[in-house]
Amino acid sequence: MQTLDVCKKTSGKIWHRKPTPSSDNGLMLRVSSSVTGALSTPSHTVRFLHAAFDATGDSLLAGDHQGNIFMFDINRNRFSLVQKTGHPCTALAFSLRRRTEFLVGLSDYSLKCFDTDTKDLVAWMKGHESAIHSISVHASGRYALTTSADVAHLWDLDTFQRKRKLNIKEDVGVLQVFFLPLSNTIITCFRDDSIFAWESETLDCKFQLPVPPGNSPQYRAFAATRDGRVLAAGGRSRFVHLWSLDTRRLLRIVELPTKVTSVKYMEFVPDNFQGGVDQVLGVLCQDGIMRFINIDTCKLLFDIGTMENRVCNASISANGRYVAAVMDDGNLHLYSVPALSSELNKPPAPLVKVVASNKMSDTVSTENDNEGNLHKSSTSFSRRRRPKGRRTQDEDDTASLPEGLDMDKLSAILKEFGEYPYKYRMFIWRSVLRLPENHAAYGALVDKGAHPAYSKLHEAYPIKSRKLLRVLQRVLSALAHWSPIFGETQYLPMLAFPFVKLFQNNHLVCFEIIATLLGNWGGHWFEYFPNPPINVLAMVENIIAHHDRYLLQHFVKCKVTSQIYGWPLLETVFSEVLTKEEWLMMWDNVFSNHPSFLLMVVAAYSICARGPLMQCTELDDFKYFFHHRNAVDVKQVLKEAHRLMASTPADIHPRKSLEEFKPLTRGQYPVFNKFPKFIVDYQVQERERIRQEEMEYLRQKKVSMEVQRETLKKQQEEEAWYRQQQLLTEAEEKRRNMILHEEEKLVDQRKRLFAMNREVKLKELQLLDAARQKFLLFQQKQREAELRRLDDEMQRKALMRDQETTAALEEGEIKNLELQLQKKMFEQELFREYATASHTLRTEKDMHRKQVELEERIQNRLRDAERERELEVRKMMSQNLAQASQKNIDMWAHKEMQHRHQLEDLEREAKNVQLSRLHLQNRELEQEVHNLMRRCHDEREDETEAGYRDLLADQDHRENSGSRRLQSLEEDVHTGRQHARDLSQQAIDIVNRYQRASYHDNNELYDSVITDDNSKLSFERSRRTFDDQEIALLNGVRQLRQRLATESRGKKPPRVQEGD
C-alpha cells in the first residue's frame, strides 16, 4: 500500500514503485490532501467527497471539498488536476460518449460538463433548486439523468439541453432515477416504496413493481445488474430485496448480519465470466462497512472499511478490478478486488465435466507431462475428430495446462461464449501458448540495442504515442536480433503492432507471443522470401476451391489471386479488417486450435463475404475490401472456420503440411532458420553495403555542406558588416538632421509655452482678484444683514422689556389702590357695626326689630361674603395664571437677553429693586389692614359675648325660638363655609401643582386656615383668612422672582462667533 498527497500538486505519478495490494485488506493506494497550516496551527485534511470511474475502469475522477477535480490514470500511472470548480461537488459521472468529458453536480445546484484534456468548461446546465445527489448516464452516453430531492431532469448531452422534467408531489419525494444498463428503460424510485419503469424515448410507463406485503421496507438504495434483469433494493432494515424485472416478481430476500440496521448504498461488481449476470453485490451499511455478498449463495466474500475509519461512499470500476472508497477521515482509498477475494479470481465452473478416472490413471509421471505438453494442440484437435470412447493416456496429459488450467474447460468456454473472459484473456493466452518467460534471453536481445533495419521506424510508421513507438521498436529489434529474416521482413511492423499495443506494459510476453506466432503459424511464410508464401496461399486457395468453387472462379475471372484475398489478411493478422473485440475473439480461437486453423479463418472470411465479393469486378475493389473493415460477423466466420476444419478432406487439409504446435523452449529461444539463407544473407550484405555507402555519402555530404555553410556564413557576415556600416552612417546622418529639426521645434514650442503660461497666470490672477472681491462683497452683505437682524432683535427685546416693566408698575399701583379701597371699606363697615351695636343697647324696645334686621343683615353679609369670596378666588386664579405666564415669558426673555446683553441685566435688577420697594409698601399697608381687622375682631367678639350673656339672662323665654333660628342660620353658614373652603383649596392646589412642576425645591407657599367646626363663623374671621392667604401667596411670588433673578445673574452668555 502506498500513500499519495495531492495537495498543491497539478500532476505527477501515482506510484513510485510497482503497486502491491495489501495482503490483509487489499488496499493499493491512499490518496489524501493535507493542507499545511502556519507554524502555530496544525495541518488539516481537505476531504474528498465523491469518486467515479470511466467506462473502461482504468481512470478515476475524485472531487474534494474545495471544488478540485483530480483524474487518476491507473494504467499510465499518472494523476492530474483537471478542474477547479470553486464549489464542493455533490455527484460525478465519467462515462459519457466523449471519453474526455465528465459531468459534475455542484453545491450551487448547477450541473457542469468539463473536458479532461483541454480543462475547459463545455456546458453549464441549470434547473435544480436543491443539490444533485445522483447522475445516471445512458449506455450510449447521449443522455443523462440528474436527481435532486424534489425533481429529476433528463438532459441531452449532444446539445446540453433539458429534454424532460419529472415533477414530484410535495408529500412524495424522489429517491433515485437511473437508466438500466444496456437498455432504454428508466427506473424511478420514490419515498413511498413505489418503483416505476419508463421508456426513455416516449416516457411511457412500462410497469410498476408491487410493494412487498407486510411492514414497509423503506427503500433508500438501489442497484441493477449489467444485463438489466435483476434489481436490488435496500433501505432502513437489514433485508435486501432482489426483484426480477422480467417477471416483475420478488426473487428472494437476502438477510444481512444482525448488526446491520440500514443500507446506505449498493452496487454490483461486474463479472466478465457471467456475461452481465452479476452475482456479487456490494452493500454499504450504516456502520460504515461495505460488505460484498454473493446473492446466489448468500455468502459474505469480503468487506472494506472499519469502525475506526468508515466508508462514506464508494464506486466500483466497470472492469470489476478496483473499488474507490471515500473514507470518514476524508481520504480516498483504492482497493484491488482480486486481492480482496480469491473467490473472484477463480474461473467459473466448467460447463462440461468429465467423470474422474481411477487412481492409477490419475498418477502420471513428470516426463509424460512434459511430453504431453509438447503435443497438446495436436492431440486436442485429433481428439475432437475421434469418435466418442475412452480417453487415452496422452490425451489426459495434454488436457492439463500450466497454472492449473484444463484445455477441455477452456474449449467448453469457447464453444459456449465464443471468446475468453476479457479479465483473464492474457492469463489464458500465456497458459495456452506455454510461454517460457525467458527474462535473461530476452534481456540479452534487448541489450543489443535498436536494429539498423528499424532505426528509422518512426519515419515509415509515424505513431502518435512515443511510448508505443519505443515498445514496437524494441520488440522488432529483438526479433531481428533473434533471426536475421525478421530484419528484412517489410510487413513485420504491421503484424506485430496489434500485439504490441495489447501488451505494451509487458514487453517480454509480447515478444514471446509474436515469436510463438511466427514459429508455429508463420513457420512456412518465409520459404519463398522475399515473395509471399505461395505454398501457404495455395492451401487457402485449395480450401476455397473445394468448399466454394464458384467464388474461386469469380476470383480467377477477375484476375484476383490469393496474394490479394489471402496474403493481406495474414500479413496484418486481420488487424485491418476486424475491430479490437473481434480481433481478440478470433485469436482466442486461433491460439486454442491447430496452427492450420488460421488458414481456415482466412478462407472462411472470403466465403462468409461471398455476397459483396461476387458483386465486385474491379481489382481495386477487391484490394480495398481486404484492407478495410467490412460488415462481416466474426462469430459467423469462426463458425465457418470450425466447419471447414472438420469437413476439409485430408489430402488438401493444411494439417498434413503444417507441424504441430511447439512452444518456445525454456532458458534460450530456439533457432529460427525456415527461410532461404542465401537470399537473406545477400540482402543483409547488400543492406550493409548500401548502409556503408550511404554513411560515407552522408559523411562527405556533411563535410561539403559544412564547408559550404562556412563559406556562405563568411560571405553573409562580410555583406552584413558592410551593410551594417552603411546603415549606421545613414542612420547617423538621419539622426543628426532629426536632432537639429527637433531642437528648432523645441525652441519654438518653449516660446509658445512661455507665452501661454504668462497668459494663463494673468487670467488666473484676474480670476482670483474677481473671486476675492466677490467674496468680500458677499461677506460684507452677510455681516450687514446680521447686524440688522441683531438691531431688530435688540429693539424688540427692549420694547418687550419696557412693556413688561410698565405693566408690572401698573399692576403694583392697582394693587395698592385695591388695598387702600379695602382698608376704607373695612373702616366704614367697622363704623356701621359700631352704630348698630350702640343703637341696640340704647333701647330694648326695638330689640326684636333690630334682631330681625341683624339676621337679614347677616344673610346679606353672607351673600356678599360669598360673592366676595368668589371674586377673590377668581382674582387669585387669574393672578396665578398671569404670574405663570409672566414667569414663562421672563424665563425665555432672560435666556435670550442674558446671552447677548449683560447691561440689560443691571437695568432689570434696578427695576426689580423698584418693584421690591412697591411690594414692601404693599406689605406694610397689608400689615396695617390685618392689625386693624384683628383689633376689630377682638372688640367684636368681646361685645358679642357680653351681649349674649345679657340676652341669655334677660330673655330665657325666647331661648327655644332663638335656638331654632340660630341652628338654621348655622347650617347656612356651615354650607357657605364649606363652599368657600373648597374654592380656596382648589386655588391652592392649582398653585402647588404649578410650583411643584417648575421648581422641585420650593416650599409650600401658604397654609390653609381651618377654623373650629364648633365655633361660630363670622364675617371678620373669614375675611382675615383670605387676607392671610393673599399675604402668603405674595410672599411666595416674591421669593420665586428673587430666585429667578439670582439664577439669571449666575449664567454666562454664549460666545459670539465673529466672521472672517
Short mmCIF file of C-alpha atoms in Angstrom, two decimals, residues 513-755:
data_model
loop_
_atom_site.label_atom_id
_atom_site.label_comp_id
_atom_site.label_asym_id
_atom_site.label_seq_id
_atom_site.Cartn_x
_atom_site.Cartn_y
_atom_site.Cartn_z
CA ILE A 513 3.68 -14.32 -28.31
CA ILE A 514 4.91 -12.87 -31.62
CA ALA A 515 7.81 -15.35 -31.69
CA THR A 516 5.43 -18.24 -30.98
CA LEU A 517 3.08 -16.99 -33.70
CA LEU A 518 5.88 -16.73 -36.28
CA GLY A 519 7.36 -20.09 -35.26
CA ASN A 520 4.13 -22.11 -35.41
CA TRP A 521 1.51 -20.30 -37.54
CA GLY A 522 4.04 -18.46 -39.73
CA GLY A 523 6.73 -21.10 -39.97
CA HIS A 524 6.25 -21.58 -43.76
CA TRP A 525 5.76 -17.92 -44.61
CA PHE A 526 9.42 -17.31 -45.40
CA GLU A 527 10.24 -20.23 -47.70
CA TYR A 528 9.77 -18.07 -50.80
CA PHE A 529 11.16 -14.92 -49.26
CA PRO A 530 11.10 -12.14 -50.36
CA ASN A 531 7.99 -13.23 -52.21
CA PRO A 532 4.71 -14.04 -50.41
CA PRO A 533 4.32 -17.61 -49.11
CA ILE A 534 2.97 -19.24 -52.25
CA ASN A 535 2.71 -22.63 -50.60
CA VAL A 536 0.57 -21.31 -47.74
CA LEU A 537 -1.61 -19.27 -50.08
CA ALA A 538 -2.07 -22.35 -52.25
CA MET A 539 -3.53 -24.17 -49.26
CA VAL A 540 -6.06 -21.36 -48.79
CA GLU A 541 -6.91 -21.47 -52.48
CA ASN A 542 -7.43 -25.24 -52.34
CA ILE A 543 -9.80 -24.87 -49.39
CA ILE A 544 -11.88 -22.22 -51.20
CA ALA A 545 -11.84 -24.33 -54.39
CA HIS A 546 -13.21 -27.31 -52.51
CA HIS A 547 -15.87 -25.52 -50.47
CA ASP A 548 -16.90 -22.67 -52.82
CA ARG A 549 -15.65 -23.21 -56.34
CA TYR A 550 -17.92 -20.50 -57.75
CA LEU A 551 -16.23 -17.91 -55.59
CA LEU A 552 -12.82 -19.10 -56.76
CA GLN A 553 -14.00 -18.99 -60.38
CA HIS A 554 -15.10 -15.40 -59.80
CA PHE A 555 -11.66 -14.61 -58.39
CA VAL A 556 -9.97 -16.20 -61.42
CA LYS A 557 -12.30 -14.37 -63.78
CA CYS A 558 -11.48 -11.05 -62.15
CA LYS A 559 -7.76 -11.93 -62.02
CA VAL A 560 -7.76 -11.90 -58.24
CA THR A 561 -5.06 -14.14 -56.83
CA SER A 562 -4.53 -15.43 -53.31
CA GLN A 563 -1.98 -12.65 -52.83
CA ILE A 564 -4.93 -10.24 -52.92
CA TYR A 565 -7.56 -12.06 -50.88
CA GLY A 566 -5.34 -14.17 -48.60
CA TRP A 567 -1.97 -12.56 -48.02
CA PRO A 568 -3.25 -9.13 -46.74
CA LEU A 569 -5.18 -10.90 -44.01
CA LEU A 570 -2.17 -12.95 -42.93
CA GLU A 571 0.49 -10.23 -43.02
CA THR A 572 -1.72 -7.91 -40.94
CA VAL A 573 -3.10 -10.79 -38.80
CA PHE A 574 -6.63 -9.47 -39.56
CA SER A 575 -5.99 -6.19 -37.71
CA GLU A 576 -7.15 -4.10 -40.70
CA VAL A 577 -10.49 -5.86 -41.19
CA LEU A 578 -11.54 -6.54 -37.58
CA THR A 579 -12.24 -4.40 -34.54
CA LYS A 580 -10.36 -4.92 -31.28
CA GLU A 581 -13.05 -7.11 -29.71
CA GLU A 582 -13.46 -9.16 -32.92
CA TRP A 583 -9.69 -9.50 -33.29
CA LEU A 584 -9.33 -10.76 -29.70
CA MET A 585 -12.18 -13.20 -30.20
CA MET A 586 -10.55 -14.58 -33.35
CA TRP A 587 -7.16 -15.09 -31.72
CA ASP A 588 -8.82 -16.80 -28.73
CA ASN A 589 -9.93 -19.46 -31.18
CA VAL A 590 -6.72 -19.48 -33.23
CA PHE A 591 -4.44 -19.96 -30.23
CA SER A 592 -6.69 -22.74 -28.88
CA ASN A 593 -6.63 -24.82 -32.10
CA HIS A 594 -4.19 -26.38 -34.54
CA PRO A 595 -1.97 -23.90 -36.47
CA SER A 596 -3.87 -24.80 -39.61
CA PHE A 597 -6.98 -23.14 -38.11
CA LEU A 598 -5.60 -19.71 -39.10
CA LEU A 599 -5.72 -20.66 -42.80
CA MET A 600 -9.26 -21.90 -42.28
CA VAL A 601 -10.19 -18.48 -40.88
CA VAL A 602 -8.69 -16.78 -43.97
CA ALA A 603 -10.75 -18.99 -46.26
CA ALA A 604 -13.87 -18.63 -44.08
CA TYR A 605 -13.62 -14.81 -44.23
CA SER A 606 -13.85 -14.85 -48.01
CA ILE A 607 -16.59 -17.47 -48.03
CA CYS A 608 -18.70 -15.55 -45.47
CA ALA A 609 -18.27 -12.38 -47.53
CA ARG A 610 -19.04 -14.03 -50.87
CA GLY A 611 -22.11 -11.83 -51.37
CA PRO A 612 -20.28 -8.49 -51.72
CA LEU A 613 -17.26 -10.19 -53.30
CA MET A 614 -19.40 -11.65 -56.09
CA GLN A 615 -20.58 -8.11 -56.84
CA CYS A 616 -17.04 -6.78 -57.21
CA THR A 617 -15.45 -6.78 -60.65
CA GLU A 618 -12.62 -4.28 -60.35
CA LEU A 619 -9.26 -5.30 -58.95
CA ASP A 620 -9.07 -2.13 -56.82
CA ASP A 621 -12.39 -3.04 -55.22
CA PHE A 622 -11.00 -6.40 -54.12
CA LYS A 623 -7.87 -4.75 -52.75
CA TYR A 624 -9.94 -2.21 -50.85
CA PHE A 625 -12.21 -4.95 -49.45
CA PHE A 626 -9.34 -6.93 -47.92
CA HIS A 627 -7.62 -3.89 -46.47
CA HIS A 628 -10.61 -2.29 -44.71
CA ARG A 629 -13.32 -3.29 -42.24
CA ASN A 630 -16.48 -4.80 -43.65
CA ALA A 631 -19.90 -5.91 -42.44
CA VAL A 632 -18.77 -9.45 -41.70
CA ASP A 633 -19.77 -11.17 -38.47
CA VAL A 634 -16.65 -12.62 -36.88
CA LYS A 635 -18.69 -15.19 -34.97
CA GLN A 636 -20.05 -16.48 -38.26
CA VAL A 637 -16.52 -16.52 -39.66
CA LEU A 638 -15.25 -18.58 -36.74
CA LYS A 639 -18.20 -20.91 -37.01
CA GLU A 640 -17.47 -21.39 -40.70
CA ALA A 641 -13.77 -21.93 -39.92
CA HIS A 642 -14.63 -24.73 -37.49
CA ARG A 643 -16.86 -26.24 -40.16
CA LEU A 644 -14.07 -26.05 -42.73
CA MET A 645 -11.65 -27.50 -40.18
CA ALA A 646 -13.88 -30.51 -39.71
CA SER A 647 -15.11 -31.03 -43.28
CA THR A 648 -11.96 -30.39 -45.36
CA PRO A 649 -10.58 -33.63 -46.91
CA ALA A 650 -7.29 -34.87 -45.54
CA ASP A 651 -5.49 -34.62 -48.91
CA ILE A 652 -5.95 -30.83 -49.08
CA HIS A 653 -6.12 -30.16 -45.35
CA PRO A 654 -3.34 -27.82 -44.20
CA ARG A 655 -2.77 -30.03 -41.20
CA LYS A 656 -0.71 -32.52 -43.18
CA SER A 657 1.67 -29.74 -44.28
CA LEU A 658 1.85 -27.78 -41.06
CA GLU A 659 3.58 -29.09 -38.00
CA GLU A 660 2.04 -29.49 -34.59
CA PHE A 661 2.24 -26.66 -32.06
CA LYS A 662 5.65 -26.32 -30.44
CA PRO A 663 6.07 -23.83 -27.60
CA LEU A 664 9.24 -21.83 -27.10
CA THR A 665 11.95 -23.60 -25.16
CA ARG A 666 12.91 -22.53 -21.68
CA GLY A 667 16.20 -20.82 -20.99
CA GLN A 668 17.09 -19.96 -24.60
CA TYR A 669 14.90 -19.35 -27.61
CA PRO A 670 15.04 -21.91 -30.44
CA VAL A 671 16.81 -21.20 -33.71
CA PHE A 672 14.54 -19.89 -36.47
CA ASN A 673 16.04 -20.68 -39.91
CA LYS A 674 13.00 -21.56 -42.01
CA PHE A 675 13.94 -19.19 -44.82
CA PRO A 676 16.32 -19.14 -47.85
CA LYS A 677 19.53 -18.24 -46.08
CA PHE A 678 21.46 -17.17 -49.16
CA ILE A 679 18.79 -14.64 -50.07
CA VAL A 680 18.65 -13.27 -46.60
CA ASP A 681 22.45 -13.17 -46.35
CA TYR A 682 22.66 -11.49 -49.71
CA GLN A 683 20.08 -8.94 -48.66
CA VAL A 684 21.87 -8.43 -45.38
CA GLN A 685 25.16 -7.89 -47.20
CA GLU A 686 23.56 -5.61 -49.72
CA ARG A 687 21.83 -3.72 -46.96
CA GLU A 688 25.12 -3.42 -45.08
CA ARG A 689 26.92 -2.26 -48.24
CA ILE A 690 24.21 0.21 -49.00
CA ARG A 691 24.28 1.37 -45.42
CA GLN A 692 28.05 1.86 -45.51
CA GLU A 693 27.86 3.69 -48.84
CA GLU A 694 25.02 5.78 -47.52
CA MET A 695 27.01 6.58 -44.41
CA GLU A 696 30.06 7.54 -46.49
CA TYR A 697 27.88 9.64 -48.75
CA LEU A 698 26.27 11.27 -45.80
CA ARG A 699 29.70 11.93 -44.26
CA GLN A 700 31.02 13.54 -47.43
CA LYS A 701 27.79 15.43 -47.92
CA LYS A 702 28.03 16.60 -44.35
CA VAL A 703 31.61 17.82 -44.86
CA SER A 704 30.68 19.57 -48.10
CA MET A 705 27.66 21.11 -46.50
CA GLU A 706 29.77 22.31 -43.58
CA VAL A 707 32.33 23.91 -45.92
CA GLN A 708 29.56 25.46 -47.97
CA ARG A 709 27.87 26.70 -44.83
CA GLU A 710 31.11 28.20 -43.55
CA THR A 711 31.71 29.96 -46.88
CA LEU A 712 28.20 31.26 -47.07
CA LYS A 713 28.40 32.28 -43.44
CA LYS A 714 31.58 34.30 -44.03
CA GLN A 715 30.11 35.94 -47.14
CA GLN A 716 26.95 36.75 -45.31
CA GLU A 717 28.89 38.12 -42.35
CA GLU A 718 31.01 40.33 -44.66
CA GLU A 719 27.97 41.59 -46.57
CA ALA A 720 26.14 42.13 -43.33
CA TRP A 721 29.11 44.13 -41.93
CA TYR A 722 29.28 46.41 -44.97
CA ARG A 723 25.52 46.77 -44.98
CA GLN A 724 25.55 47.49 -41.28
CA GLN A 725 28.26 50.16 -41.66
CA GLN A 726 26.31 51.82 -44.44
CA LEU A 727 23.13 51.71 -42.44
CA LEU A 728 24.94 53.14 -39.43
CA THR A 729 26.29 56.04 -41.49
CA GLU A 730 22.91 56.76 -42.98
CA ALA A 731 21.26 56.43 -39.61
CA GLU A 732 23.82 58.78 -38.03
CA GLU A 733 23.20 61.45 -40.68
CA LYS A 734 19.47 60.99 -40.39
CA ARG A 735 19.61 61.19 -36.62
CA ARG A 736 21.73 64.39 -36.78
CA ASN A 737 19.18 66.05 -39.05
CA MET A 738 16.35 64.87 -36.86
CA ILE A 739 18.07 66.25 -33.76
CA LEU A 740 18.54 69.67 -35.37
CA HIS A 741 14.94 69.73 -36.52
CA GLU A 742 13.74 68.64 -33.11
CA GLU A 743 15.82 71.30 -31.39
CA GLU A 744 14.29 74.01 -33.56
CA LYS A 745 10.85 72.69 -32.85
CA LEU A 746 11.69 72.52 -29.16
CA VAL A 747 12.81 76.19 -29.04
CA ASP A 748 9.66 77.26 -30.83
CA GLN A 749 7.49 75.19 -28.52
CA ARG A 750 9.24 76.65 -25.46
CA LYS A 751 8.49 80.21 -26.67
CA ARG A 752 4.84 79.38 -27.25
CA LEU A 753 4.67 77.58 -23.93
CA PHE A 754 6.17 80.57 -22.08
CA ALA A 755 3.62 82.93 -23.68
#
